[in-house]
Coordinates of C-alpha atoms in Angstrom, one line a residue:
M1 CA 41.5 -82.1 36.6
F2 CA 39.4 -85.1 37.6
R3 CA 40.8 -86.3 40.9
Y4 CA 38.1 -88.8 42.1
S5 CA 39.8 -91.9 40.7
L6 CA 43.2 -90.9 42.3
A7 CA 41.9 -90.8 45.8
V8 CA 42.4 -93.9 48.0
T9 CA 40.7 -94.3 51.3
H10 CA 41.9 -96.9 53.8
I11 CA 38.9 -97.9 56.0
S12 CA 38.6 -101.1 58.0
K13 CA 35.2 -102.7 57.4
I14 CA 33.3 -105.8 58.4
Q15 CA 30.1 -107.4 57.2
N16 CA 27.2 -107.6 59.7
D17 CA 24.5 -110.3 59.7
D18 CA 22.2 -108.4 57.3
K19 CA 25.0 -108.1 54.7
H20 CA 25.3 -104.3 55.1
T21 CA 28.8 -102.8 55.3
K22 CA 29.7 -101.2 58.6
T23 CA 32.9 -99.3 59.5
V24 CA 34.8 -100.6 62.4
I25 CA 35.7 -97.9 65.0
H26 CA 38.9 -98.6 67.0
F27 CA 38.7 -96.9 70.4
P28 CA 41.9 -95.8 72.1
S29 CA 43.0 -97.0 75.5
R30 CA 41.3 -95.5 78.5
T31 CA 44.3 -93.3 79.2
L32 CA 44.3 -91.8 75.7
L33 CA 40.5 -91.4 75.8
V34 CA 40.7 -89.4 79.1
A35 CA 43.5 -87.2 77.7
G36 CA 41.5 -86.7 74.5
M37 CA 38.4 -85.6 76.5
T38 CA 40.5 -83.2 78.5
A39 CA 41.9 -81.6 75.4
T40 CA 38.4 -81.3 73.8
C41 CA 37.1 -79.6 76.9
L42 CA 40.0 -77.2 76.9
T43 CA 39.5 -76.4 73.2
I44 CA 35.8 -75.7 73.7
T45 CA 36.6 -73.4 76.7
L46 CA 39.1 -71.4 74.5
I47 CA 36.5 -71.1 71.7
L48 CA 33.9 -69.8 74.1
A49 CA 36.5 -67.3 75.5
G50 CA 37.2 -66.1 72.0
F51 CA 40.8 -67.3 71.8
V52 CA 40.3 -70.0 69.1
P53 CA 38.0 -69.4 66.1
G54 CA 35.2 -71.8 65.6
H55 CA 35.7 -74.2 62.7
V56 CA 32.2 -73.9 61.2
G57 CA 32.4 -70.2 61.0
K58 CA 35.8 -70.3 59.4
L59 CA 34.6 -72.7 56.7
E60 CA 31.7 -70.5 55.8
S61 CA 33.9 -67.4 55.5
D62 CA 36.4 -69.3 53.5
A63 CA 33.7 -70.4 51.0
L64 CA 32.4 -66.9 50.6
S65 CA 35.8 -65.5 49.9
G66 CA 37.0 -68.2 47.6
L67 CA 39.9 -69.2 49.9
S68 CA 41.7 -72.3 48.7
R69 CA 41.2 -75.5 50.7
N70 CA 45.0 -75.6 50.9
H71 CA 44.8 -72.3 52.9
I72 CA 47.0 -70.4 50.5
L73 CA 47.5 -66.9 51.9
P74 CA 45.5 -64.1 50.3
E75 CA 47.3 -62.0 47.8
Q76 CA 48.5 -58.8 49.5
P77 CA 48.2 -55.2 48.0
P78 CA 51.2 -54.0 46.1
H79 CA 53.5 -51.2 47.4
P80 CA 51.8 -47.8 47.2
R81 CA 54.4 -46.7 44.7
N82 CA 53.8 -49.7 42.4
Q83 CA 50.0 -49.6 41.9
K84 CA 50.2 -50.5 38.1
L85 CA 49.2 -54.1 37.5
T86 CA 51.7 -56.4 35.7
C87 CA 50.8 -57.0 32.0
P88 CA 50.2 -60.7 31.0
K89 CA 53.0 -62.7 29.5
W90 CA 52.8 -65.1 26.6
E91 CA 53.2 -68.2 28.8
M92 CA 51.5 -71.4 29.8
F93 CA 50.2 -71.8 33.3
N94 CA 49.0 -74.4 35.7
V95 CA 45.2 -74.3 35.8
K96 CA 44.9 -75.9 39.2
E97 CA 47.5 -73.7 40.9
H98 CA 45.9 -70.6 39.3
G99 CA 42.5 -71.8 40.6
D100 CA 43.9 -72.1 44.1
K101 CA 44.9 -68.4 44.3
D102 CA 43.1 -66.3 46.9
F103 CA 42.1 -62.7 45.9
S104 CA 39.7 -62.3 48.8
L105 CA 41.1 -58.9 49.8
N106 CA 39.9 -57.4 46.5
C107 CA 36.3 -58.6 46.1
R108 CA 33.1 -56.7 45.2
V109 CA 29.5 -57.6 44.8
I110 CA 28.4 -57.0 41.2
S111 CA 24.9 -58.4 41.7
P112 CA 23.4 -58.8 45.2
Q113 CA 20.4 -60.9 44.0
V114 CA 19.7 -62.3 40.5
Y115 CA 17.6 -65.5 40.1
G116 CA 18.5 -66.5 43.6
F117 CA 22.2 -65.9 43.4
E118 CA 24.7 -63.3 44.7
I119 CA 27.6 -62.7 42.4
K120 CA 31.0 -61.4 43.5
L121 CA 34.0 -60.5 41.4
C122 CA 37.4 -61.0 43.1
Q123 CA 40.5 -59.8 41.1
S124 CA 44.3 -59.8 41.5
M125 CA 45.7 -56.5 42.7
R126 CA 49.1 -57.3 41.0
E127 CA 48.4 -59.3 37.8
C128 CA 46.2 -58.2 34.9
G129 CA 43.4 -60.5 33.9
Q130 CA 43.5 -62.8 36.9
G131 CA 40.5 -63.4 39.2
Y132 CA 37.4 -65.4 39.9
F133 CA 33.6 -65.1 40.2
L134 CA 31.9 -66.2 43.4
L135 CA 28.3 -67.3 43.0
K136 CA 26.3 -68.0 46.2
R137 CA 22.9 -69.5 46.2
L138 CA 20.8 -67.5 48.6
N139 CA 18.1 -70.1 49.4
K140 CA 20.1 -72.5 51.6
A141 CA 17.0 -74.7 52.2
Q142 CA 16.9 -75.4 48.4
C143 CA 20.7 -76.2 48.6
T144 CA 20.2 -78.6 51.5
K145 CA 17.5 -80.4 49.6
A146 CA 19.6 -80.7 46.4
L147 CA 22.6 -82.0 48.4
A148 CA 20.4 -84.7 49.9
R149 CA 19.4 -86.1 46.4
S150 CA 20.7 -89.5 45.4
I151 CA 22.5 -88.9 42.1
S152 CA 24.6 -92.0 41.3
W153 CA 24.7 -95.7 42.0
D154 CA 28.4 -95.2 42.7
Y155 CA 28.3 -93.8 46.2
E156 CA 32.0 -92.7 46.3
F157 CA 31.5 -90.9 42.9
E158 CA 28.4 -89.3 44.3
A159 CA 30.2 -88.0 47.3
W160 CA 32.9 -86.6 45.0
M161 CA 30.4 -84.8 42.8
K162 CA 28.6 -83.3 45.8
K163 CA 31.9 -82.1 47.3
E164 CA 33.7 -80.9 44.1
I165 CA 30.9 -80.0 41.6
G166 CA 27.8 -79.1 43.5
P167 CA 24.2 -79.0 42.5
D168 CA 24.3 -76.0 40.2
A169 CA 25.9 -75.7 36.7
F170 CA 27.1 -72.4 35.1
V171 CA 28.6 -71.3 31.8
I172 CA 30.8 -68.2 31.9
T173 CA 31.9 -66.6 28.6
F174 CA 34.3 -63.7 28.0
S175 CA 34.1 -61.9 24.7
G176 CA 36.5 -59.1 23.6
P177 CA 40.2 -59.2 22.9
Q178 CA 40.0 -62.9 23.7
R179 CA 37.2 -65.5 23.6
A180 CA 37.3 -67.6 26.7
A181 CA 35.0 -69.9 28.7
P182 CA 36.9 -71.2 31.7
S183 CA 36.0 -74.7 32.9
D184 CA 37.8 -74.9 36.2
W185 CA 34.6 -74.6 38.2
R186 CA 34.7 -75.4 42.0
H187 CA 32.1 -76.1 44.6
L188 CA 33.2 -74.5 47.9
G189 CA 30.4 -76.1 49.9
N190 CA 26.8 -75.1 50.8
C191 CA 26.1 -74.1 47.2
N192 CA 28.9 -71.5 47.0
Y193 CA 30.9 -71.7 43.7
K194 CA 34.2 -70.4 42.6
H195 CA 34.9 -69.8 38.9
P196 CA 38.5 -68.8 38.3
F197 CA 39.6 -67.1 35.1
R198 CA 42.9 -66.0 33.6
L199 CA 42.9 -63.8 30.5
T200 CA 46.0 -63.5 28.4
N201 CA 44.9 -60.6 26.3
T202 CA 44.1 -57.1 27.6
G203 CA 41.4 -54.7 26.7
N204 CA 37.6 -54.3 27.1
Y205 CA 35.5 -57.4 27.6
T206 CA 31.9 -58.4 28.1
V207 CA 31.0 -61.3 30.4
S208 CA 28.0 -63.5 30.3
I209 CA 27.0 -66.0 33.0
I210 CA 24.2 -68.5 32.5
H211 CA 22.9 -70.7 35.2
S212 CA 22.2 -73.8 33.1
H213 CA 21.1 -76.5 35.6
D214 CA 20.2 -76.9 39.2
N215 CA 19.6 -79.9 41.5
F216 CA 22.5 -81.9 39.9
E217 CA 20.5 -82.2 36.6
A218 CA 23.7 -81.6 34.6
I219 CA 25.5 -84.6 36.0
Q220 CA 23.1 -87.0 37.8
E221 CA 23.3 -90.5 36.5
K222 CA 20.5 -92.3 38.3
E223 CA 17.2 -91.0 37.1
R224 CA 16.3 -92.1 33.5
A225 CA 15.0 -88.7 32.5
Y226 CA 16.0 -85.8 30.3
L227 CA 18.2 -83.0 31.7
R228 CA 15.8 -80.3 33.0
P229 CA 17.4 -77.0 32.1
V230 CA 17.2 -73.7 33.9
N231 CA 19.1 -71.4 31.5
N232 CA 18.8 -68.2 33.6
H233 CA 21.0 -65.4 32.4
L234 CA 22.7 -64.1 35.6
L235 CA 24.9 -61.7 33.7
A236 CA 24.4 -60.6 30.0
E237 CA 27.3 -58.7 28.3
W238 CA 28.5 -57.2 31.6
P239 CA 31.5 -54.9 30.8
M240 CA 34.9 -55.6 32.3
D241 CA 38.2 -53.8 31.6
V242 CA 41.4 -55.7 31.7
C243 CA 44.3 -53.2 31.8
S244 CA 43.3 -51.5 28.6
G245 CA 45.1 -48.3 29.7
H246 CA 48.7 -49.5 29.9
C247 CA 49.1 -52.9 28.3
E248 CA 49.5 -53.7 24.6
P249 CA 47.4 -56.6 23.5
F250 CA 48.9 -59.6 21.7
T251 CA 48.2 -59.9 18.0
S252 CA 48.7 -62.7 15.5
D253 CA 51.6 -61.1 13.7
A254 CA 53.5 -60.3 16.9
I255 CA 53.1 -63.9 18.0
E256 CA 54.2 -65.2 14.7
A257 CA 57.4 -63.2 15.0
M258 CA 58.3 -64.7 18.4
S259 CA 61.0 -67.4 18.7
L260 CA 59.1 -70.2 20.3
P261 CA 59.7 -74.0 20.7
V262 CA 57.6 -76.6 19.0
C263 CA 54.6 -77.7 21.0
N264 CA 54.5 -81.1 22.8
R265 CA 53.1 -83.8 20.6
F266 CA 51.8 -86.0 23.4
L267 CA 50.1 -83.6 25.7
A268 CA 47.1 -81.4 25.0
T269 CA 48.2 -78.0 23.9
Q270 CA 47.2 -75.0 26.1
G271 CA 46.2 -72.0 24.0
V272 CA 43.9 -69.0 23.6
Y273 CA 41.5 -67.6 21.0
L274 CA 42.7 -64.1 20.2
R275 CA 40.5 -61.6 18.4
S276 CA 41.5 -61.1 14.8
V277 CA 42.7 -57.5 14.3
E278 CA 42.7 -55.8 10.9
G279 CA 46.3 -55.2 9.7
H280 CA 47.7 -57.8 12.1
M281 CA 46.2 -61.1 10.7
L282 CA 48.1 -64.0 9.2
E283 CA 47.3 -64.9 5.6
H284 CA 45.4 -68.1 6.5
E285 CA 43.7 -66.3 9.3
K286 CA 42.0 -63.9 6.8
Y287 CA 40.2 -66.6 4.8
K288 CA 39.1 -68.3 8.0
L289 CA 37.5 -65.0 9.1
E290 CA 35.7 -64.9 5.8
N291 CA 34.5 -68.5 6.2
Y292 CA 33.2 -68.3 9.8
N293 CA 32.5 -64.6 10.3
I294 CA 33.6 -65.2 14.0
P295 CA 36.7 -63.0 14.5
Y296 CA 38.8 -65.3 16.7
Y297 CA 41.9 -67.3 15.9
W298 CA 43.5 -70.1 18.0
H299 CA 47.1 -69.6 19.2
P300 CA 49.1 -72.1 21.3
L301 CA 50.6 -70.5 24.4
A302 CA 54.4 -70.3 24.5
C303 CA 55.0 -72.8 21.7
K304 CA 54.2 -73.2 18.0
Y305 CA 52.9 -75.7 15.5
D306 CA 55.3 -76.8 12.8
Q307 CA 53.1 -78.5 10.2
L308 CA 49.6 -77.0 9.5
F309 CA 49.4 -77.7 5.7
E310 CA 47.8 -74.3 5.2
L311 CA 47.2 -73.4 1.6
G312 CA 49.6 -76.0 0.3
S313 CA 52.3 -75.5 2.8
N314 CA 54.1 -78.7 4.0
N315 CA 53.0 -80.4 0.7
K316 CA 56.4 -82.1 0.4
C317 CA 55.4 -84.1 3.5
H318 CA 52.7 -85.9 1.4
A319 CA 55.7 -87.9 -0.1
N320 CA 55.9 -89.8 3.3
N321 CA 52.7 -91.6 2.1
R322 CA 51.1 -91.6 5.5
S323 CA 47.7 -93.3 6.0
I324 CA 45.4 -92.4 9.0
K325 CA 42.2 -94.1 10.1
F326 CA 39.6 -92.0 11.9
F327 CA 37.3 -93.8 14.4
G328 CA 34.4 -92.3 16.3
D329 CA 31.1 -90.4 16.2
S330 CA 30.0 -87.5 14.1
Q331 CA 32.4 -85.1 16.0
V332 CA 35.3 -87.2 14.6
R333 CA 33.6 -87.1 11.2
V334 CA 33.6 -83.3 11.2
S335 CA 37.4 -83.4 12.0
W336 CA 37.9 -85.9 9.2
D337 CA 36.2 -83.6 6.7
V338 CA 38.0 -80.4 7.8
T339 CA 41.4 -82.2 8.0
D340 CA 41.0 -83.6 4.5
R341 CA 40.3 -80.1 3.2
R342 CA 43.4 -78.7 5.0
L343 CA 45.6 -81.5 3.5
A344 CA 44.2 -80.8 0.0
G345 CA 45.1 -77.1 0.4
M346 CA 41.5 -76.0 0.1
R347 CA 40.1 -72.7 1.5
D348 CA 36.4 -73.4 1.7
S349 CA 34.8 -74.4 5.0
L350 CA 32.6 -77.4 5.7
K351 CA 29.2 -76.4 4.2
Y352 CA 26.9 -79.2 5.3
S353 CA 25.8 -80.6 8.6
V354 CA 28.3 -83.5 8.4
H355 CA 26.1 -86.3 7.2
E356 CA 27.7 -89.1 5.2
G357 CA 27.3 -88.9 1.4
K358 CA 26.4 -85.2 1.1
Y359 CA 29.9 -84.1 0.2
V360 CA 33.2 -85.9 -0.1
P361 CA 36.3 -83.7 -0.3
T362 CA 38.8 -84.4 -3.0
A363 CA 42.3 -83.1 -3.7
P364 CA 42.4 -80.3 -6.3
S365 CA 45.7 -81.6 -7.6
R366 CA 46.1 -84.2 -10.3
F367 CA 48.8 -85.9 -8.2
K368 CA 47.4 -89.0 -6.6
R369 CA 50.1 -89.4 -4.1
R370 CA 48.7 -87.6 -1.0
T371 CA 48.4 -88.4 2.7
M372 CA 45.3 -90.7 2.9
I373 CA 42.8 -90.3 5.7
D374 CA 39.8 -92.6 6.0
F375 CA 36.7 -92.4 8.2
A376 CA 35.8 -95.9 9.4
G377 CA 32.1 -95.0 9.5
R378 CA 30.1 -93.4 12.3
D379 CA 30.5 -95.6 15.4
G380 CA 29.6 -94.1 18.7
F381 CA 30.9 -97.0 20.8
L382 CA 34.3 -97.6 19.3
R383 CA 33.3 -101.2 18.4
W384 CA 36.6 -102.2 16.9
F385 CA 38.3 -101.9 20.3
T386 CA 35.6 -102.3 23.0
S387 CA 34.4 -105.4 24.9
E388 CA 30.9 -104.0 25.0
Y389 CA 30.6 -105.3 21.4
I390 CA 33.1 -108.1 21.6
L391 CA 30.8 -110.5 19.7
N392 CA 31.2 -108.2 16.6
Q393 CA 32.2 -110.3 13.6
E394 CA 35.3 -108.2 13.3
Y395 CA 36.8 -110.0 16.3
R396 CA 36.3 -113.5 14.9
G397 CA 38.9 -115.5 13.0
I398 CA 41.9 -114.9 15.3
E399 CA 44.1 -117.2 13.2
D400 CA 45.1 -116.6 9.6
E401 CA 47.4 -118.6 7.4
S402 CA 49.5 -115.5 6.6
Y403 CA 49.4 -114.0 10.0
P404 CA 48.4 -116.7 12.5
E405 CA 48.7 -114.4 15.6
T406 CA 46.4 -111.7 14.3
N407 CA 42.7 -111.0 14.1
K408 CA 40.6 -109.2 11.5
I409 CA 41.1 -105.8 13.2
D410 CA 44.8 -106.2 13.1
R411 CA 44.7 -107.1 9.4
K412 CA 42.4 -104.2 8.5
L413 CA 44.7 -101.8 10.2
K414 CA 47.9 -103.2 8.7
G415 CA 48.0 -100.6 5.9
Y416 CA 47.7 -97.7 8.3
D417 CA 50.3 -96.0 10.5
S418 CA 48.0 -93.8 12.7
V419 CA 44.6 -94.0 14.3
L420 CA 42.6 -91.0 15.6
F421 CA 39.7 -92.0 17.8
N422 CA 37.0 -90.8 20.3
V423 CA 34.1 -92.3 22.2
G424 CA 31.7 -90.7 24.7
M425 CA 29.0 -88.8 22.9
W426 CA 26.7 -91.8 22.2
P427 CA 27.3 -93.5 25.6
M428 CA 26.2 -90.2 27.2
S429 CA 23.2 -89.5 24.9
G430 CA 19.7 -90.8 24.9
I431 CA 18.8 -94.2 26.2
Q432 CA 17.1 -95.2 22.9
V433 CA 20.5 -95.1 21.1
G434 CA 22.3 -97.0 23.9
G435 CA 23.2 -94.0 26.1
H436 CA 22.9 -93.3 29.8
F437 CA 26.3 -94.7 30.6
T438 CA 27.5 -93.8 34.1
A439 CA 30.9 -92.3 34.5
G440 CA 32.2 -95.5 35.9
R441 CA 30.9 -97.6 32.9
F442 CA 32.5 -95.1 30.5
K443 CA 35.8 -95.3 32.3
T444 CA 35.8 -99.1 32.2
M445 CA 34.9 -99.2 28.5
L446 CA 37.7 -96.7 27.6
A447 CA 40.2 -98.5 29.7
W448 CA 39.4 -101.8 27.9
A449 CA 39.5 -100.2 24.5
A450 CA 43.0 -98.7 25.4
E451 CA 44.2 -102.1 26.4
N452 CA 43.1 -103.6 23.2
M453 CA 44.8 -100.9 21.2
M454 CA 48.1 -101.7 23.0
E455 CA 47.5 -105.4 22.1
V456 CA 47.0 -104.5 18.5
N457 CA 50.4 -102.7 18.5
H458 CA 52.0 -105.8 20.2
R459 CA 50.7 -108.1 17.4
R460 CA 51.7 -105.8 14.6
A461 CA 55.3 -107.1 14.9
S462 CA 54.2 -110.4 13.5
M463 CA 53.0 -108.6 10.3
K464 CA 56.3 -106.7 10.1
A465 CA 54.3 -103.4 10.6
T466 CA 55.5 -100.5 12.8
P467 CA 53.4 -99.6 15.9
L468 CA 50.4 -97.4 15.3
I469 CA 50.4 -93.8 16.5
F470 CA 47.1 -93.4 18.5
V471 CA 45.6 -89.9 18.9
W472 CA 42.8 -89.3 21.3
H473 CA 40.5 -86.8 19.6
G474 CA 38.8 -85.8 22.8
L475 CA 35.2 -84.9 23.8
P476 CA 33.9 -81.6 22.7
S477 CA 31.6 -79.4 24.8
Y478 CA 27.9 -79.4 24.0
P479 CA 25.5 -76.5 23.5
L480 CA 22.9 -75.8 26.1
M481 CA 19.4 -77.1 25.6
K482 CA 17.4 -74.0 24.6
A483 CA 13.9 -75.5 24.5
V484 CA 12.1 -78.5 26.0
N485 CA 9.6 -80.3 23.7
E486 CA 8.0 -83.7 23.4
K487 CA 11.0 -85.0 21.4
T488 CA 13.4 -83.9 24.1
I489 CA 11.5 -85.6 26.8
I490 CA 11.4 -88.9 24.8
I491 CA 15.0 -88.9 23.8
K492 CA 16.3 -88.2 27.3
D493 CA 19.7 -86.9 26.2
W494 CA 22.2 -86.7 29.1
R495 CA 24.8 -84.6 27.3
S496 CA 25.8 -81.4 29.1
P497 CA 29.0 -79.3 29.4
Y498 CA 29.6 -80.4 33.0
R499 CA 29.2 -84.1 32.3
L500 CA 31.4 -83.8 29.2
K501 CA 34.1 -82.0 31.2
I502 CA 34.2 -84.7 33.8
W503 CA 34.3 -87.5 31.2
S504 CA 37.0 -85.6 29.3
D505 CA 39.2 -85.5 32.5
I506 CA 38.5 -89.2 33.1
A507 CA 39.6 -90.0 29.5
E508 CA 42.9 -88.1 29.9
H509 CA 43.5 -89.9 33.2
V510 CA 42.8 -93.4 31.7
L511 CA 44.9 -92.8 28.6
S512 CA 47.9 -91.7 30.6
S513 CA 47.6 -94.1 33.5
T514 CA 50.5 -96.3 32.4
L515 CA 53.9 -95.6 30.9
Q516 CA 52.9 -97.6 27.8
L517 CA 49.7 -95.6 27.3
S518 CA 51.3 -92.2 27.9
S519 CA 54.0 -93.0 25.3
S520 CA 51.6 -94.5 22.8
V521 CA 48.5 -92.2 22.9
R522 CA 48.7 -88.5 22.0
I523 CA 46.1 -86.3 23.7
I524 CA 43.9 -83.6 22.2
N525 CA 41.6 -81.7 24.7
T526 CA 38.7 -81.0 22.4
F527 CA 36.5 -79.8 25.3
E528 CA 38.7 -76.8 25.9
L529 CA 38.9 -76.1 22.2
T530 CA 35.1 -76.0 21.7
H531 CA 33.7 -74.7 25.0
P532 CA 34.3 -71.0 24.2
F533 CA 32.0 -71.4 21.1
L534 CA 29.3 -73.2 23.0
H535 CA 26.7 -70.7 21.8
D536 CA 27.8 -70.6 18.2
A537 CA 27.2 -74.3 17.2
P538 CA 25.1 -74.0 14.0
D539 CA 23.1 -77.2 14.5
A540 CA 23.1 -77.3 18.3
A541 CA 25.5 -80.2 18.3
H542 CA 28.6 -79.6 16.2
F543 CA 31.1 -76.8 15.8
Y544 CA 31.7 -77.0 12.0
K545 CA 31.0 -73.3 11.3
T546 CA 33.2 -72.0 14.1
P547 CA 37.0 -71.4 14.6
A548 CA 37.0 -74.4 16.9
V549 CA 37.2 -76.9 14.1
E550 CA 40.3 -75.2 12.7
A551 CA 41.9 -75.4 16.2
E552 CA 41.0 -79.1 16.3
T553 CA 42.6 -79.6 12.9
D554 CA 45.8 -77.7 14.0
E555 CA 46.1 -80.1 17.0
I556 CA 45.3 -83.2 14.9
L557 CA 48.0 -82.4 12.3
H558 CA 50.5 -81.6 15.0
K559 CA 49.9 -84.8 16.9
L560 CA 49.9 -86.9 13.7
N561 CA 53.3 -85.5 12.7
I562 CA 52.9 -86.3 9.0
C563 CA 56.2 -84.6 8.2
N564 CA 58.1 -86.9 10.6
A565 CA 59.6 -84.0 12.5
P566 CA 61.6 -84.7 15.7
I567 CA 59.3 -85.5 18.6

């Protein structure tokens, strides 16, 4: 989770004559100073004598083993009579706490040198499917040079990125009984990286690791240039067994038979993509396999969805006459198309590359009364709600004879009860289309949009309308740039999985930063839903021919709660 904005540093500062900020150092009294010098000399003596370990050496060894900065004790080997690893449970887990685990007593080098990196695999000796990869850049001079690069105008954010993210970017993908692409990457310092993973399903996997960018190219926000990719394959379909000998894998029919609570409607749902197994698939899983030819199906962990509108199910809920407005870029437009198909009970997938006017889905039924969803038109900057475009005509005419306290936006939304929205892809994209936003500018824009949304709800009372349900669609991952040509260099697109992950975390923090927002905005983490299919996007931008769009639709319908089920 993005933690930069949560940190508060209390430093006393003054301004010197040439207007540069300078930290004030408060010296202790002479007595305390002498005592401090004595203690320092004693510590140095003990270090030289071998009684106290040197701090620098300890940090280096910690980084190489993946030891948590919280100094969590390493996992100890199990009792000799209990060597069998515990099979995974169908349960949610805390991503940060799992990433802090220390398996340094069970590490092995799987590649001593590949494209300038050493790769280690560290695994739990007690739990199946838990571990992390350690990637170490061998050329430390190159690392030092990269860490010296200026990468942001926001110096605090730059310091955070250099400490937590590091110069190099990787994509790690697991394929097998589960498709996974963990995104809890961590820089341990000195270009040593820890990539934790936790696999819920057991069996035989292949692992691929791509070194996508170096020198902070994936996240720098200062140089107005395209992202220079590396795209070196450090591992390609490397085999890894996860307790295939003694653990039964989870299947769709077994999960369907579980007695599980309904998933939370406000927080992003944690789940996994399990491989579809012949003879164990759900009815709607079968047609999706035919549509996408990618044998994975999304399952929430330890909870269930209660209204998916699959093949006409939940049709009685259309009588609630709900109306939903979709705002955002082409990623939201994909979701609009797929959600409309689901509500209409259709089986076919989205066949075109999501451009307006090519195909408009219609309900196969003659009955006109159906949940209405409407796409507001492609808008990459959320103009209806952002101050970046406050001079938009839609904001004018605050007063109206019928509703004097409202503006045009309020009146246009009067007939709707829900709004699904996103923003981020265009602000992050090429400079010619208004992109190259910094993370700070994106955060400010989204915070202002969220405030305006809350104001819209406040003014709806004057129109005798109930408050809108707002659903954050989220930011998807983005395929890696495979080739650099003249067009790439001119467009200067800044979109990368690492930057999108950071912005996704910023968005979730902003939209839950107050009690009003956290109770008004329902969150979908589209990044986590799409990242496992990073290499399957048919047009190198969208995920409309992958299982990810179906998982997004599941989340959208669950958050919208068209059936008015208990929250």
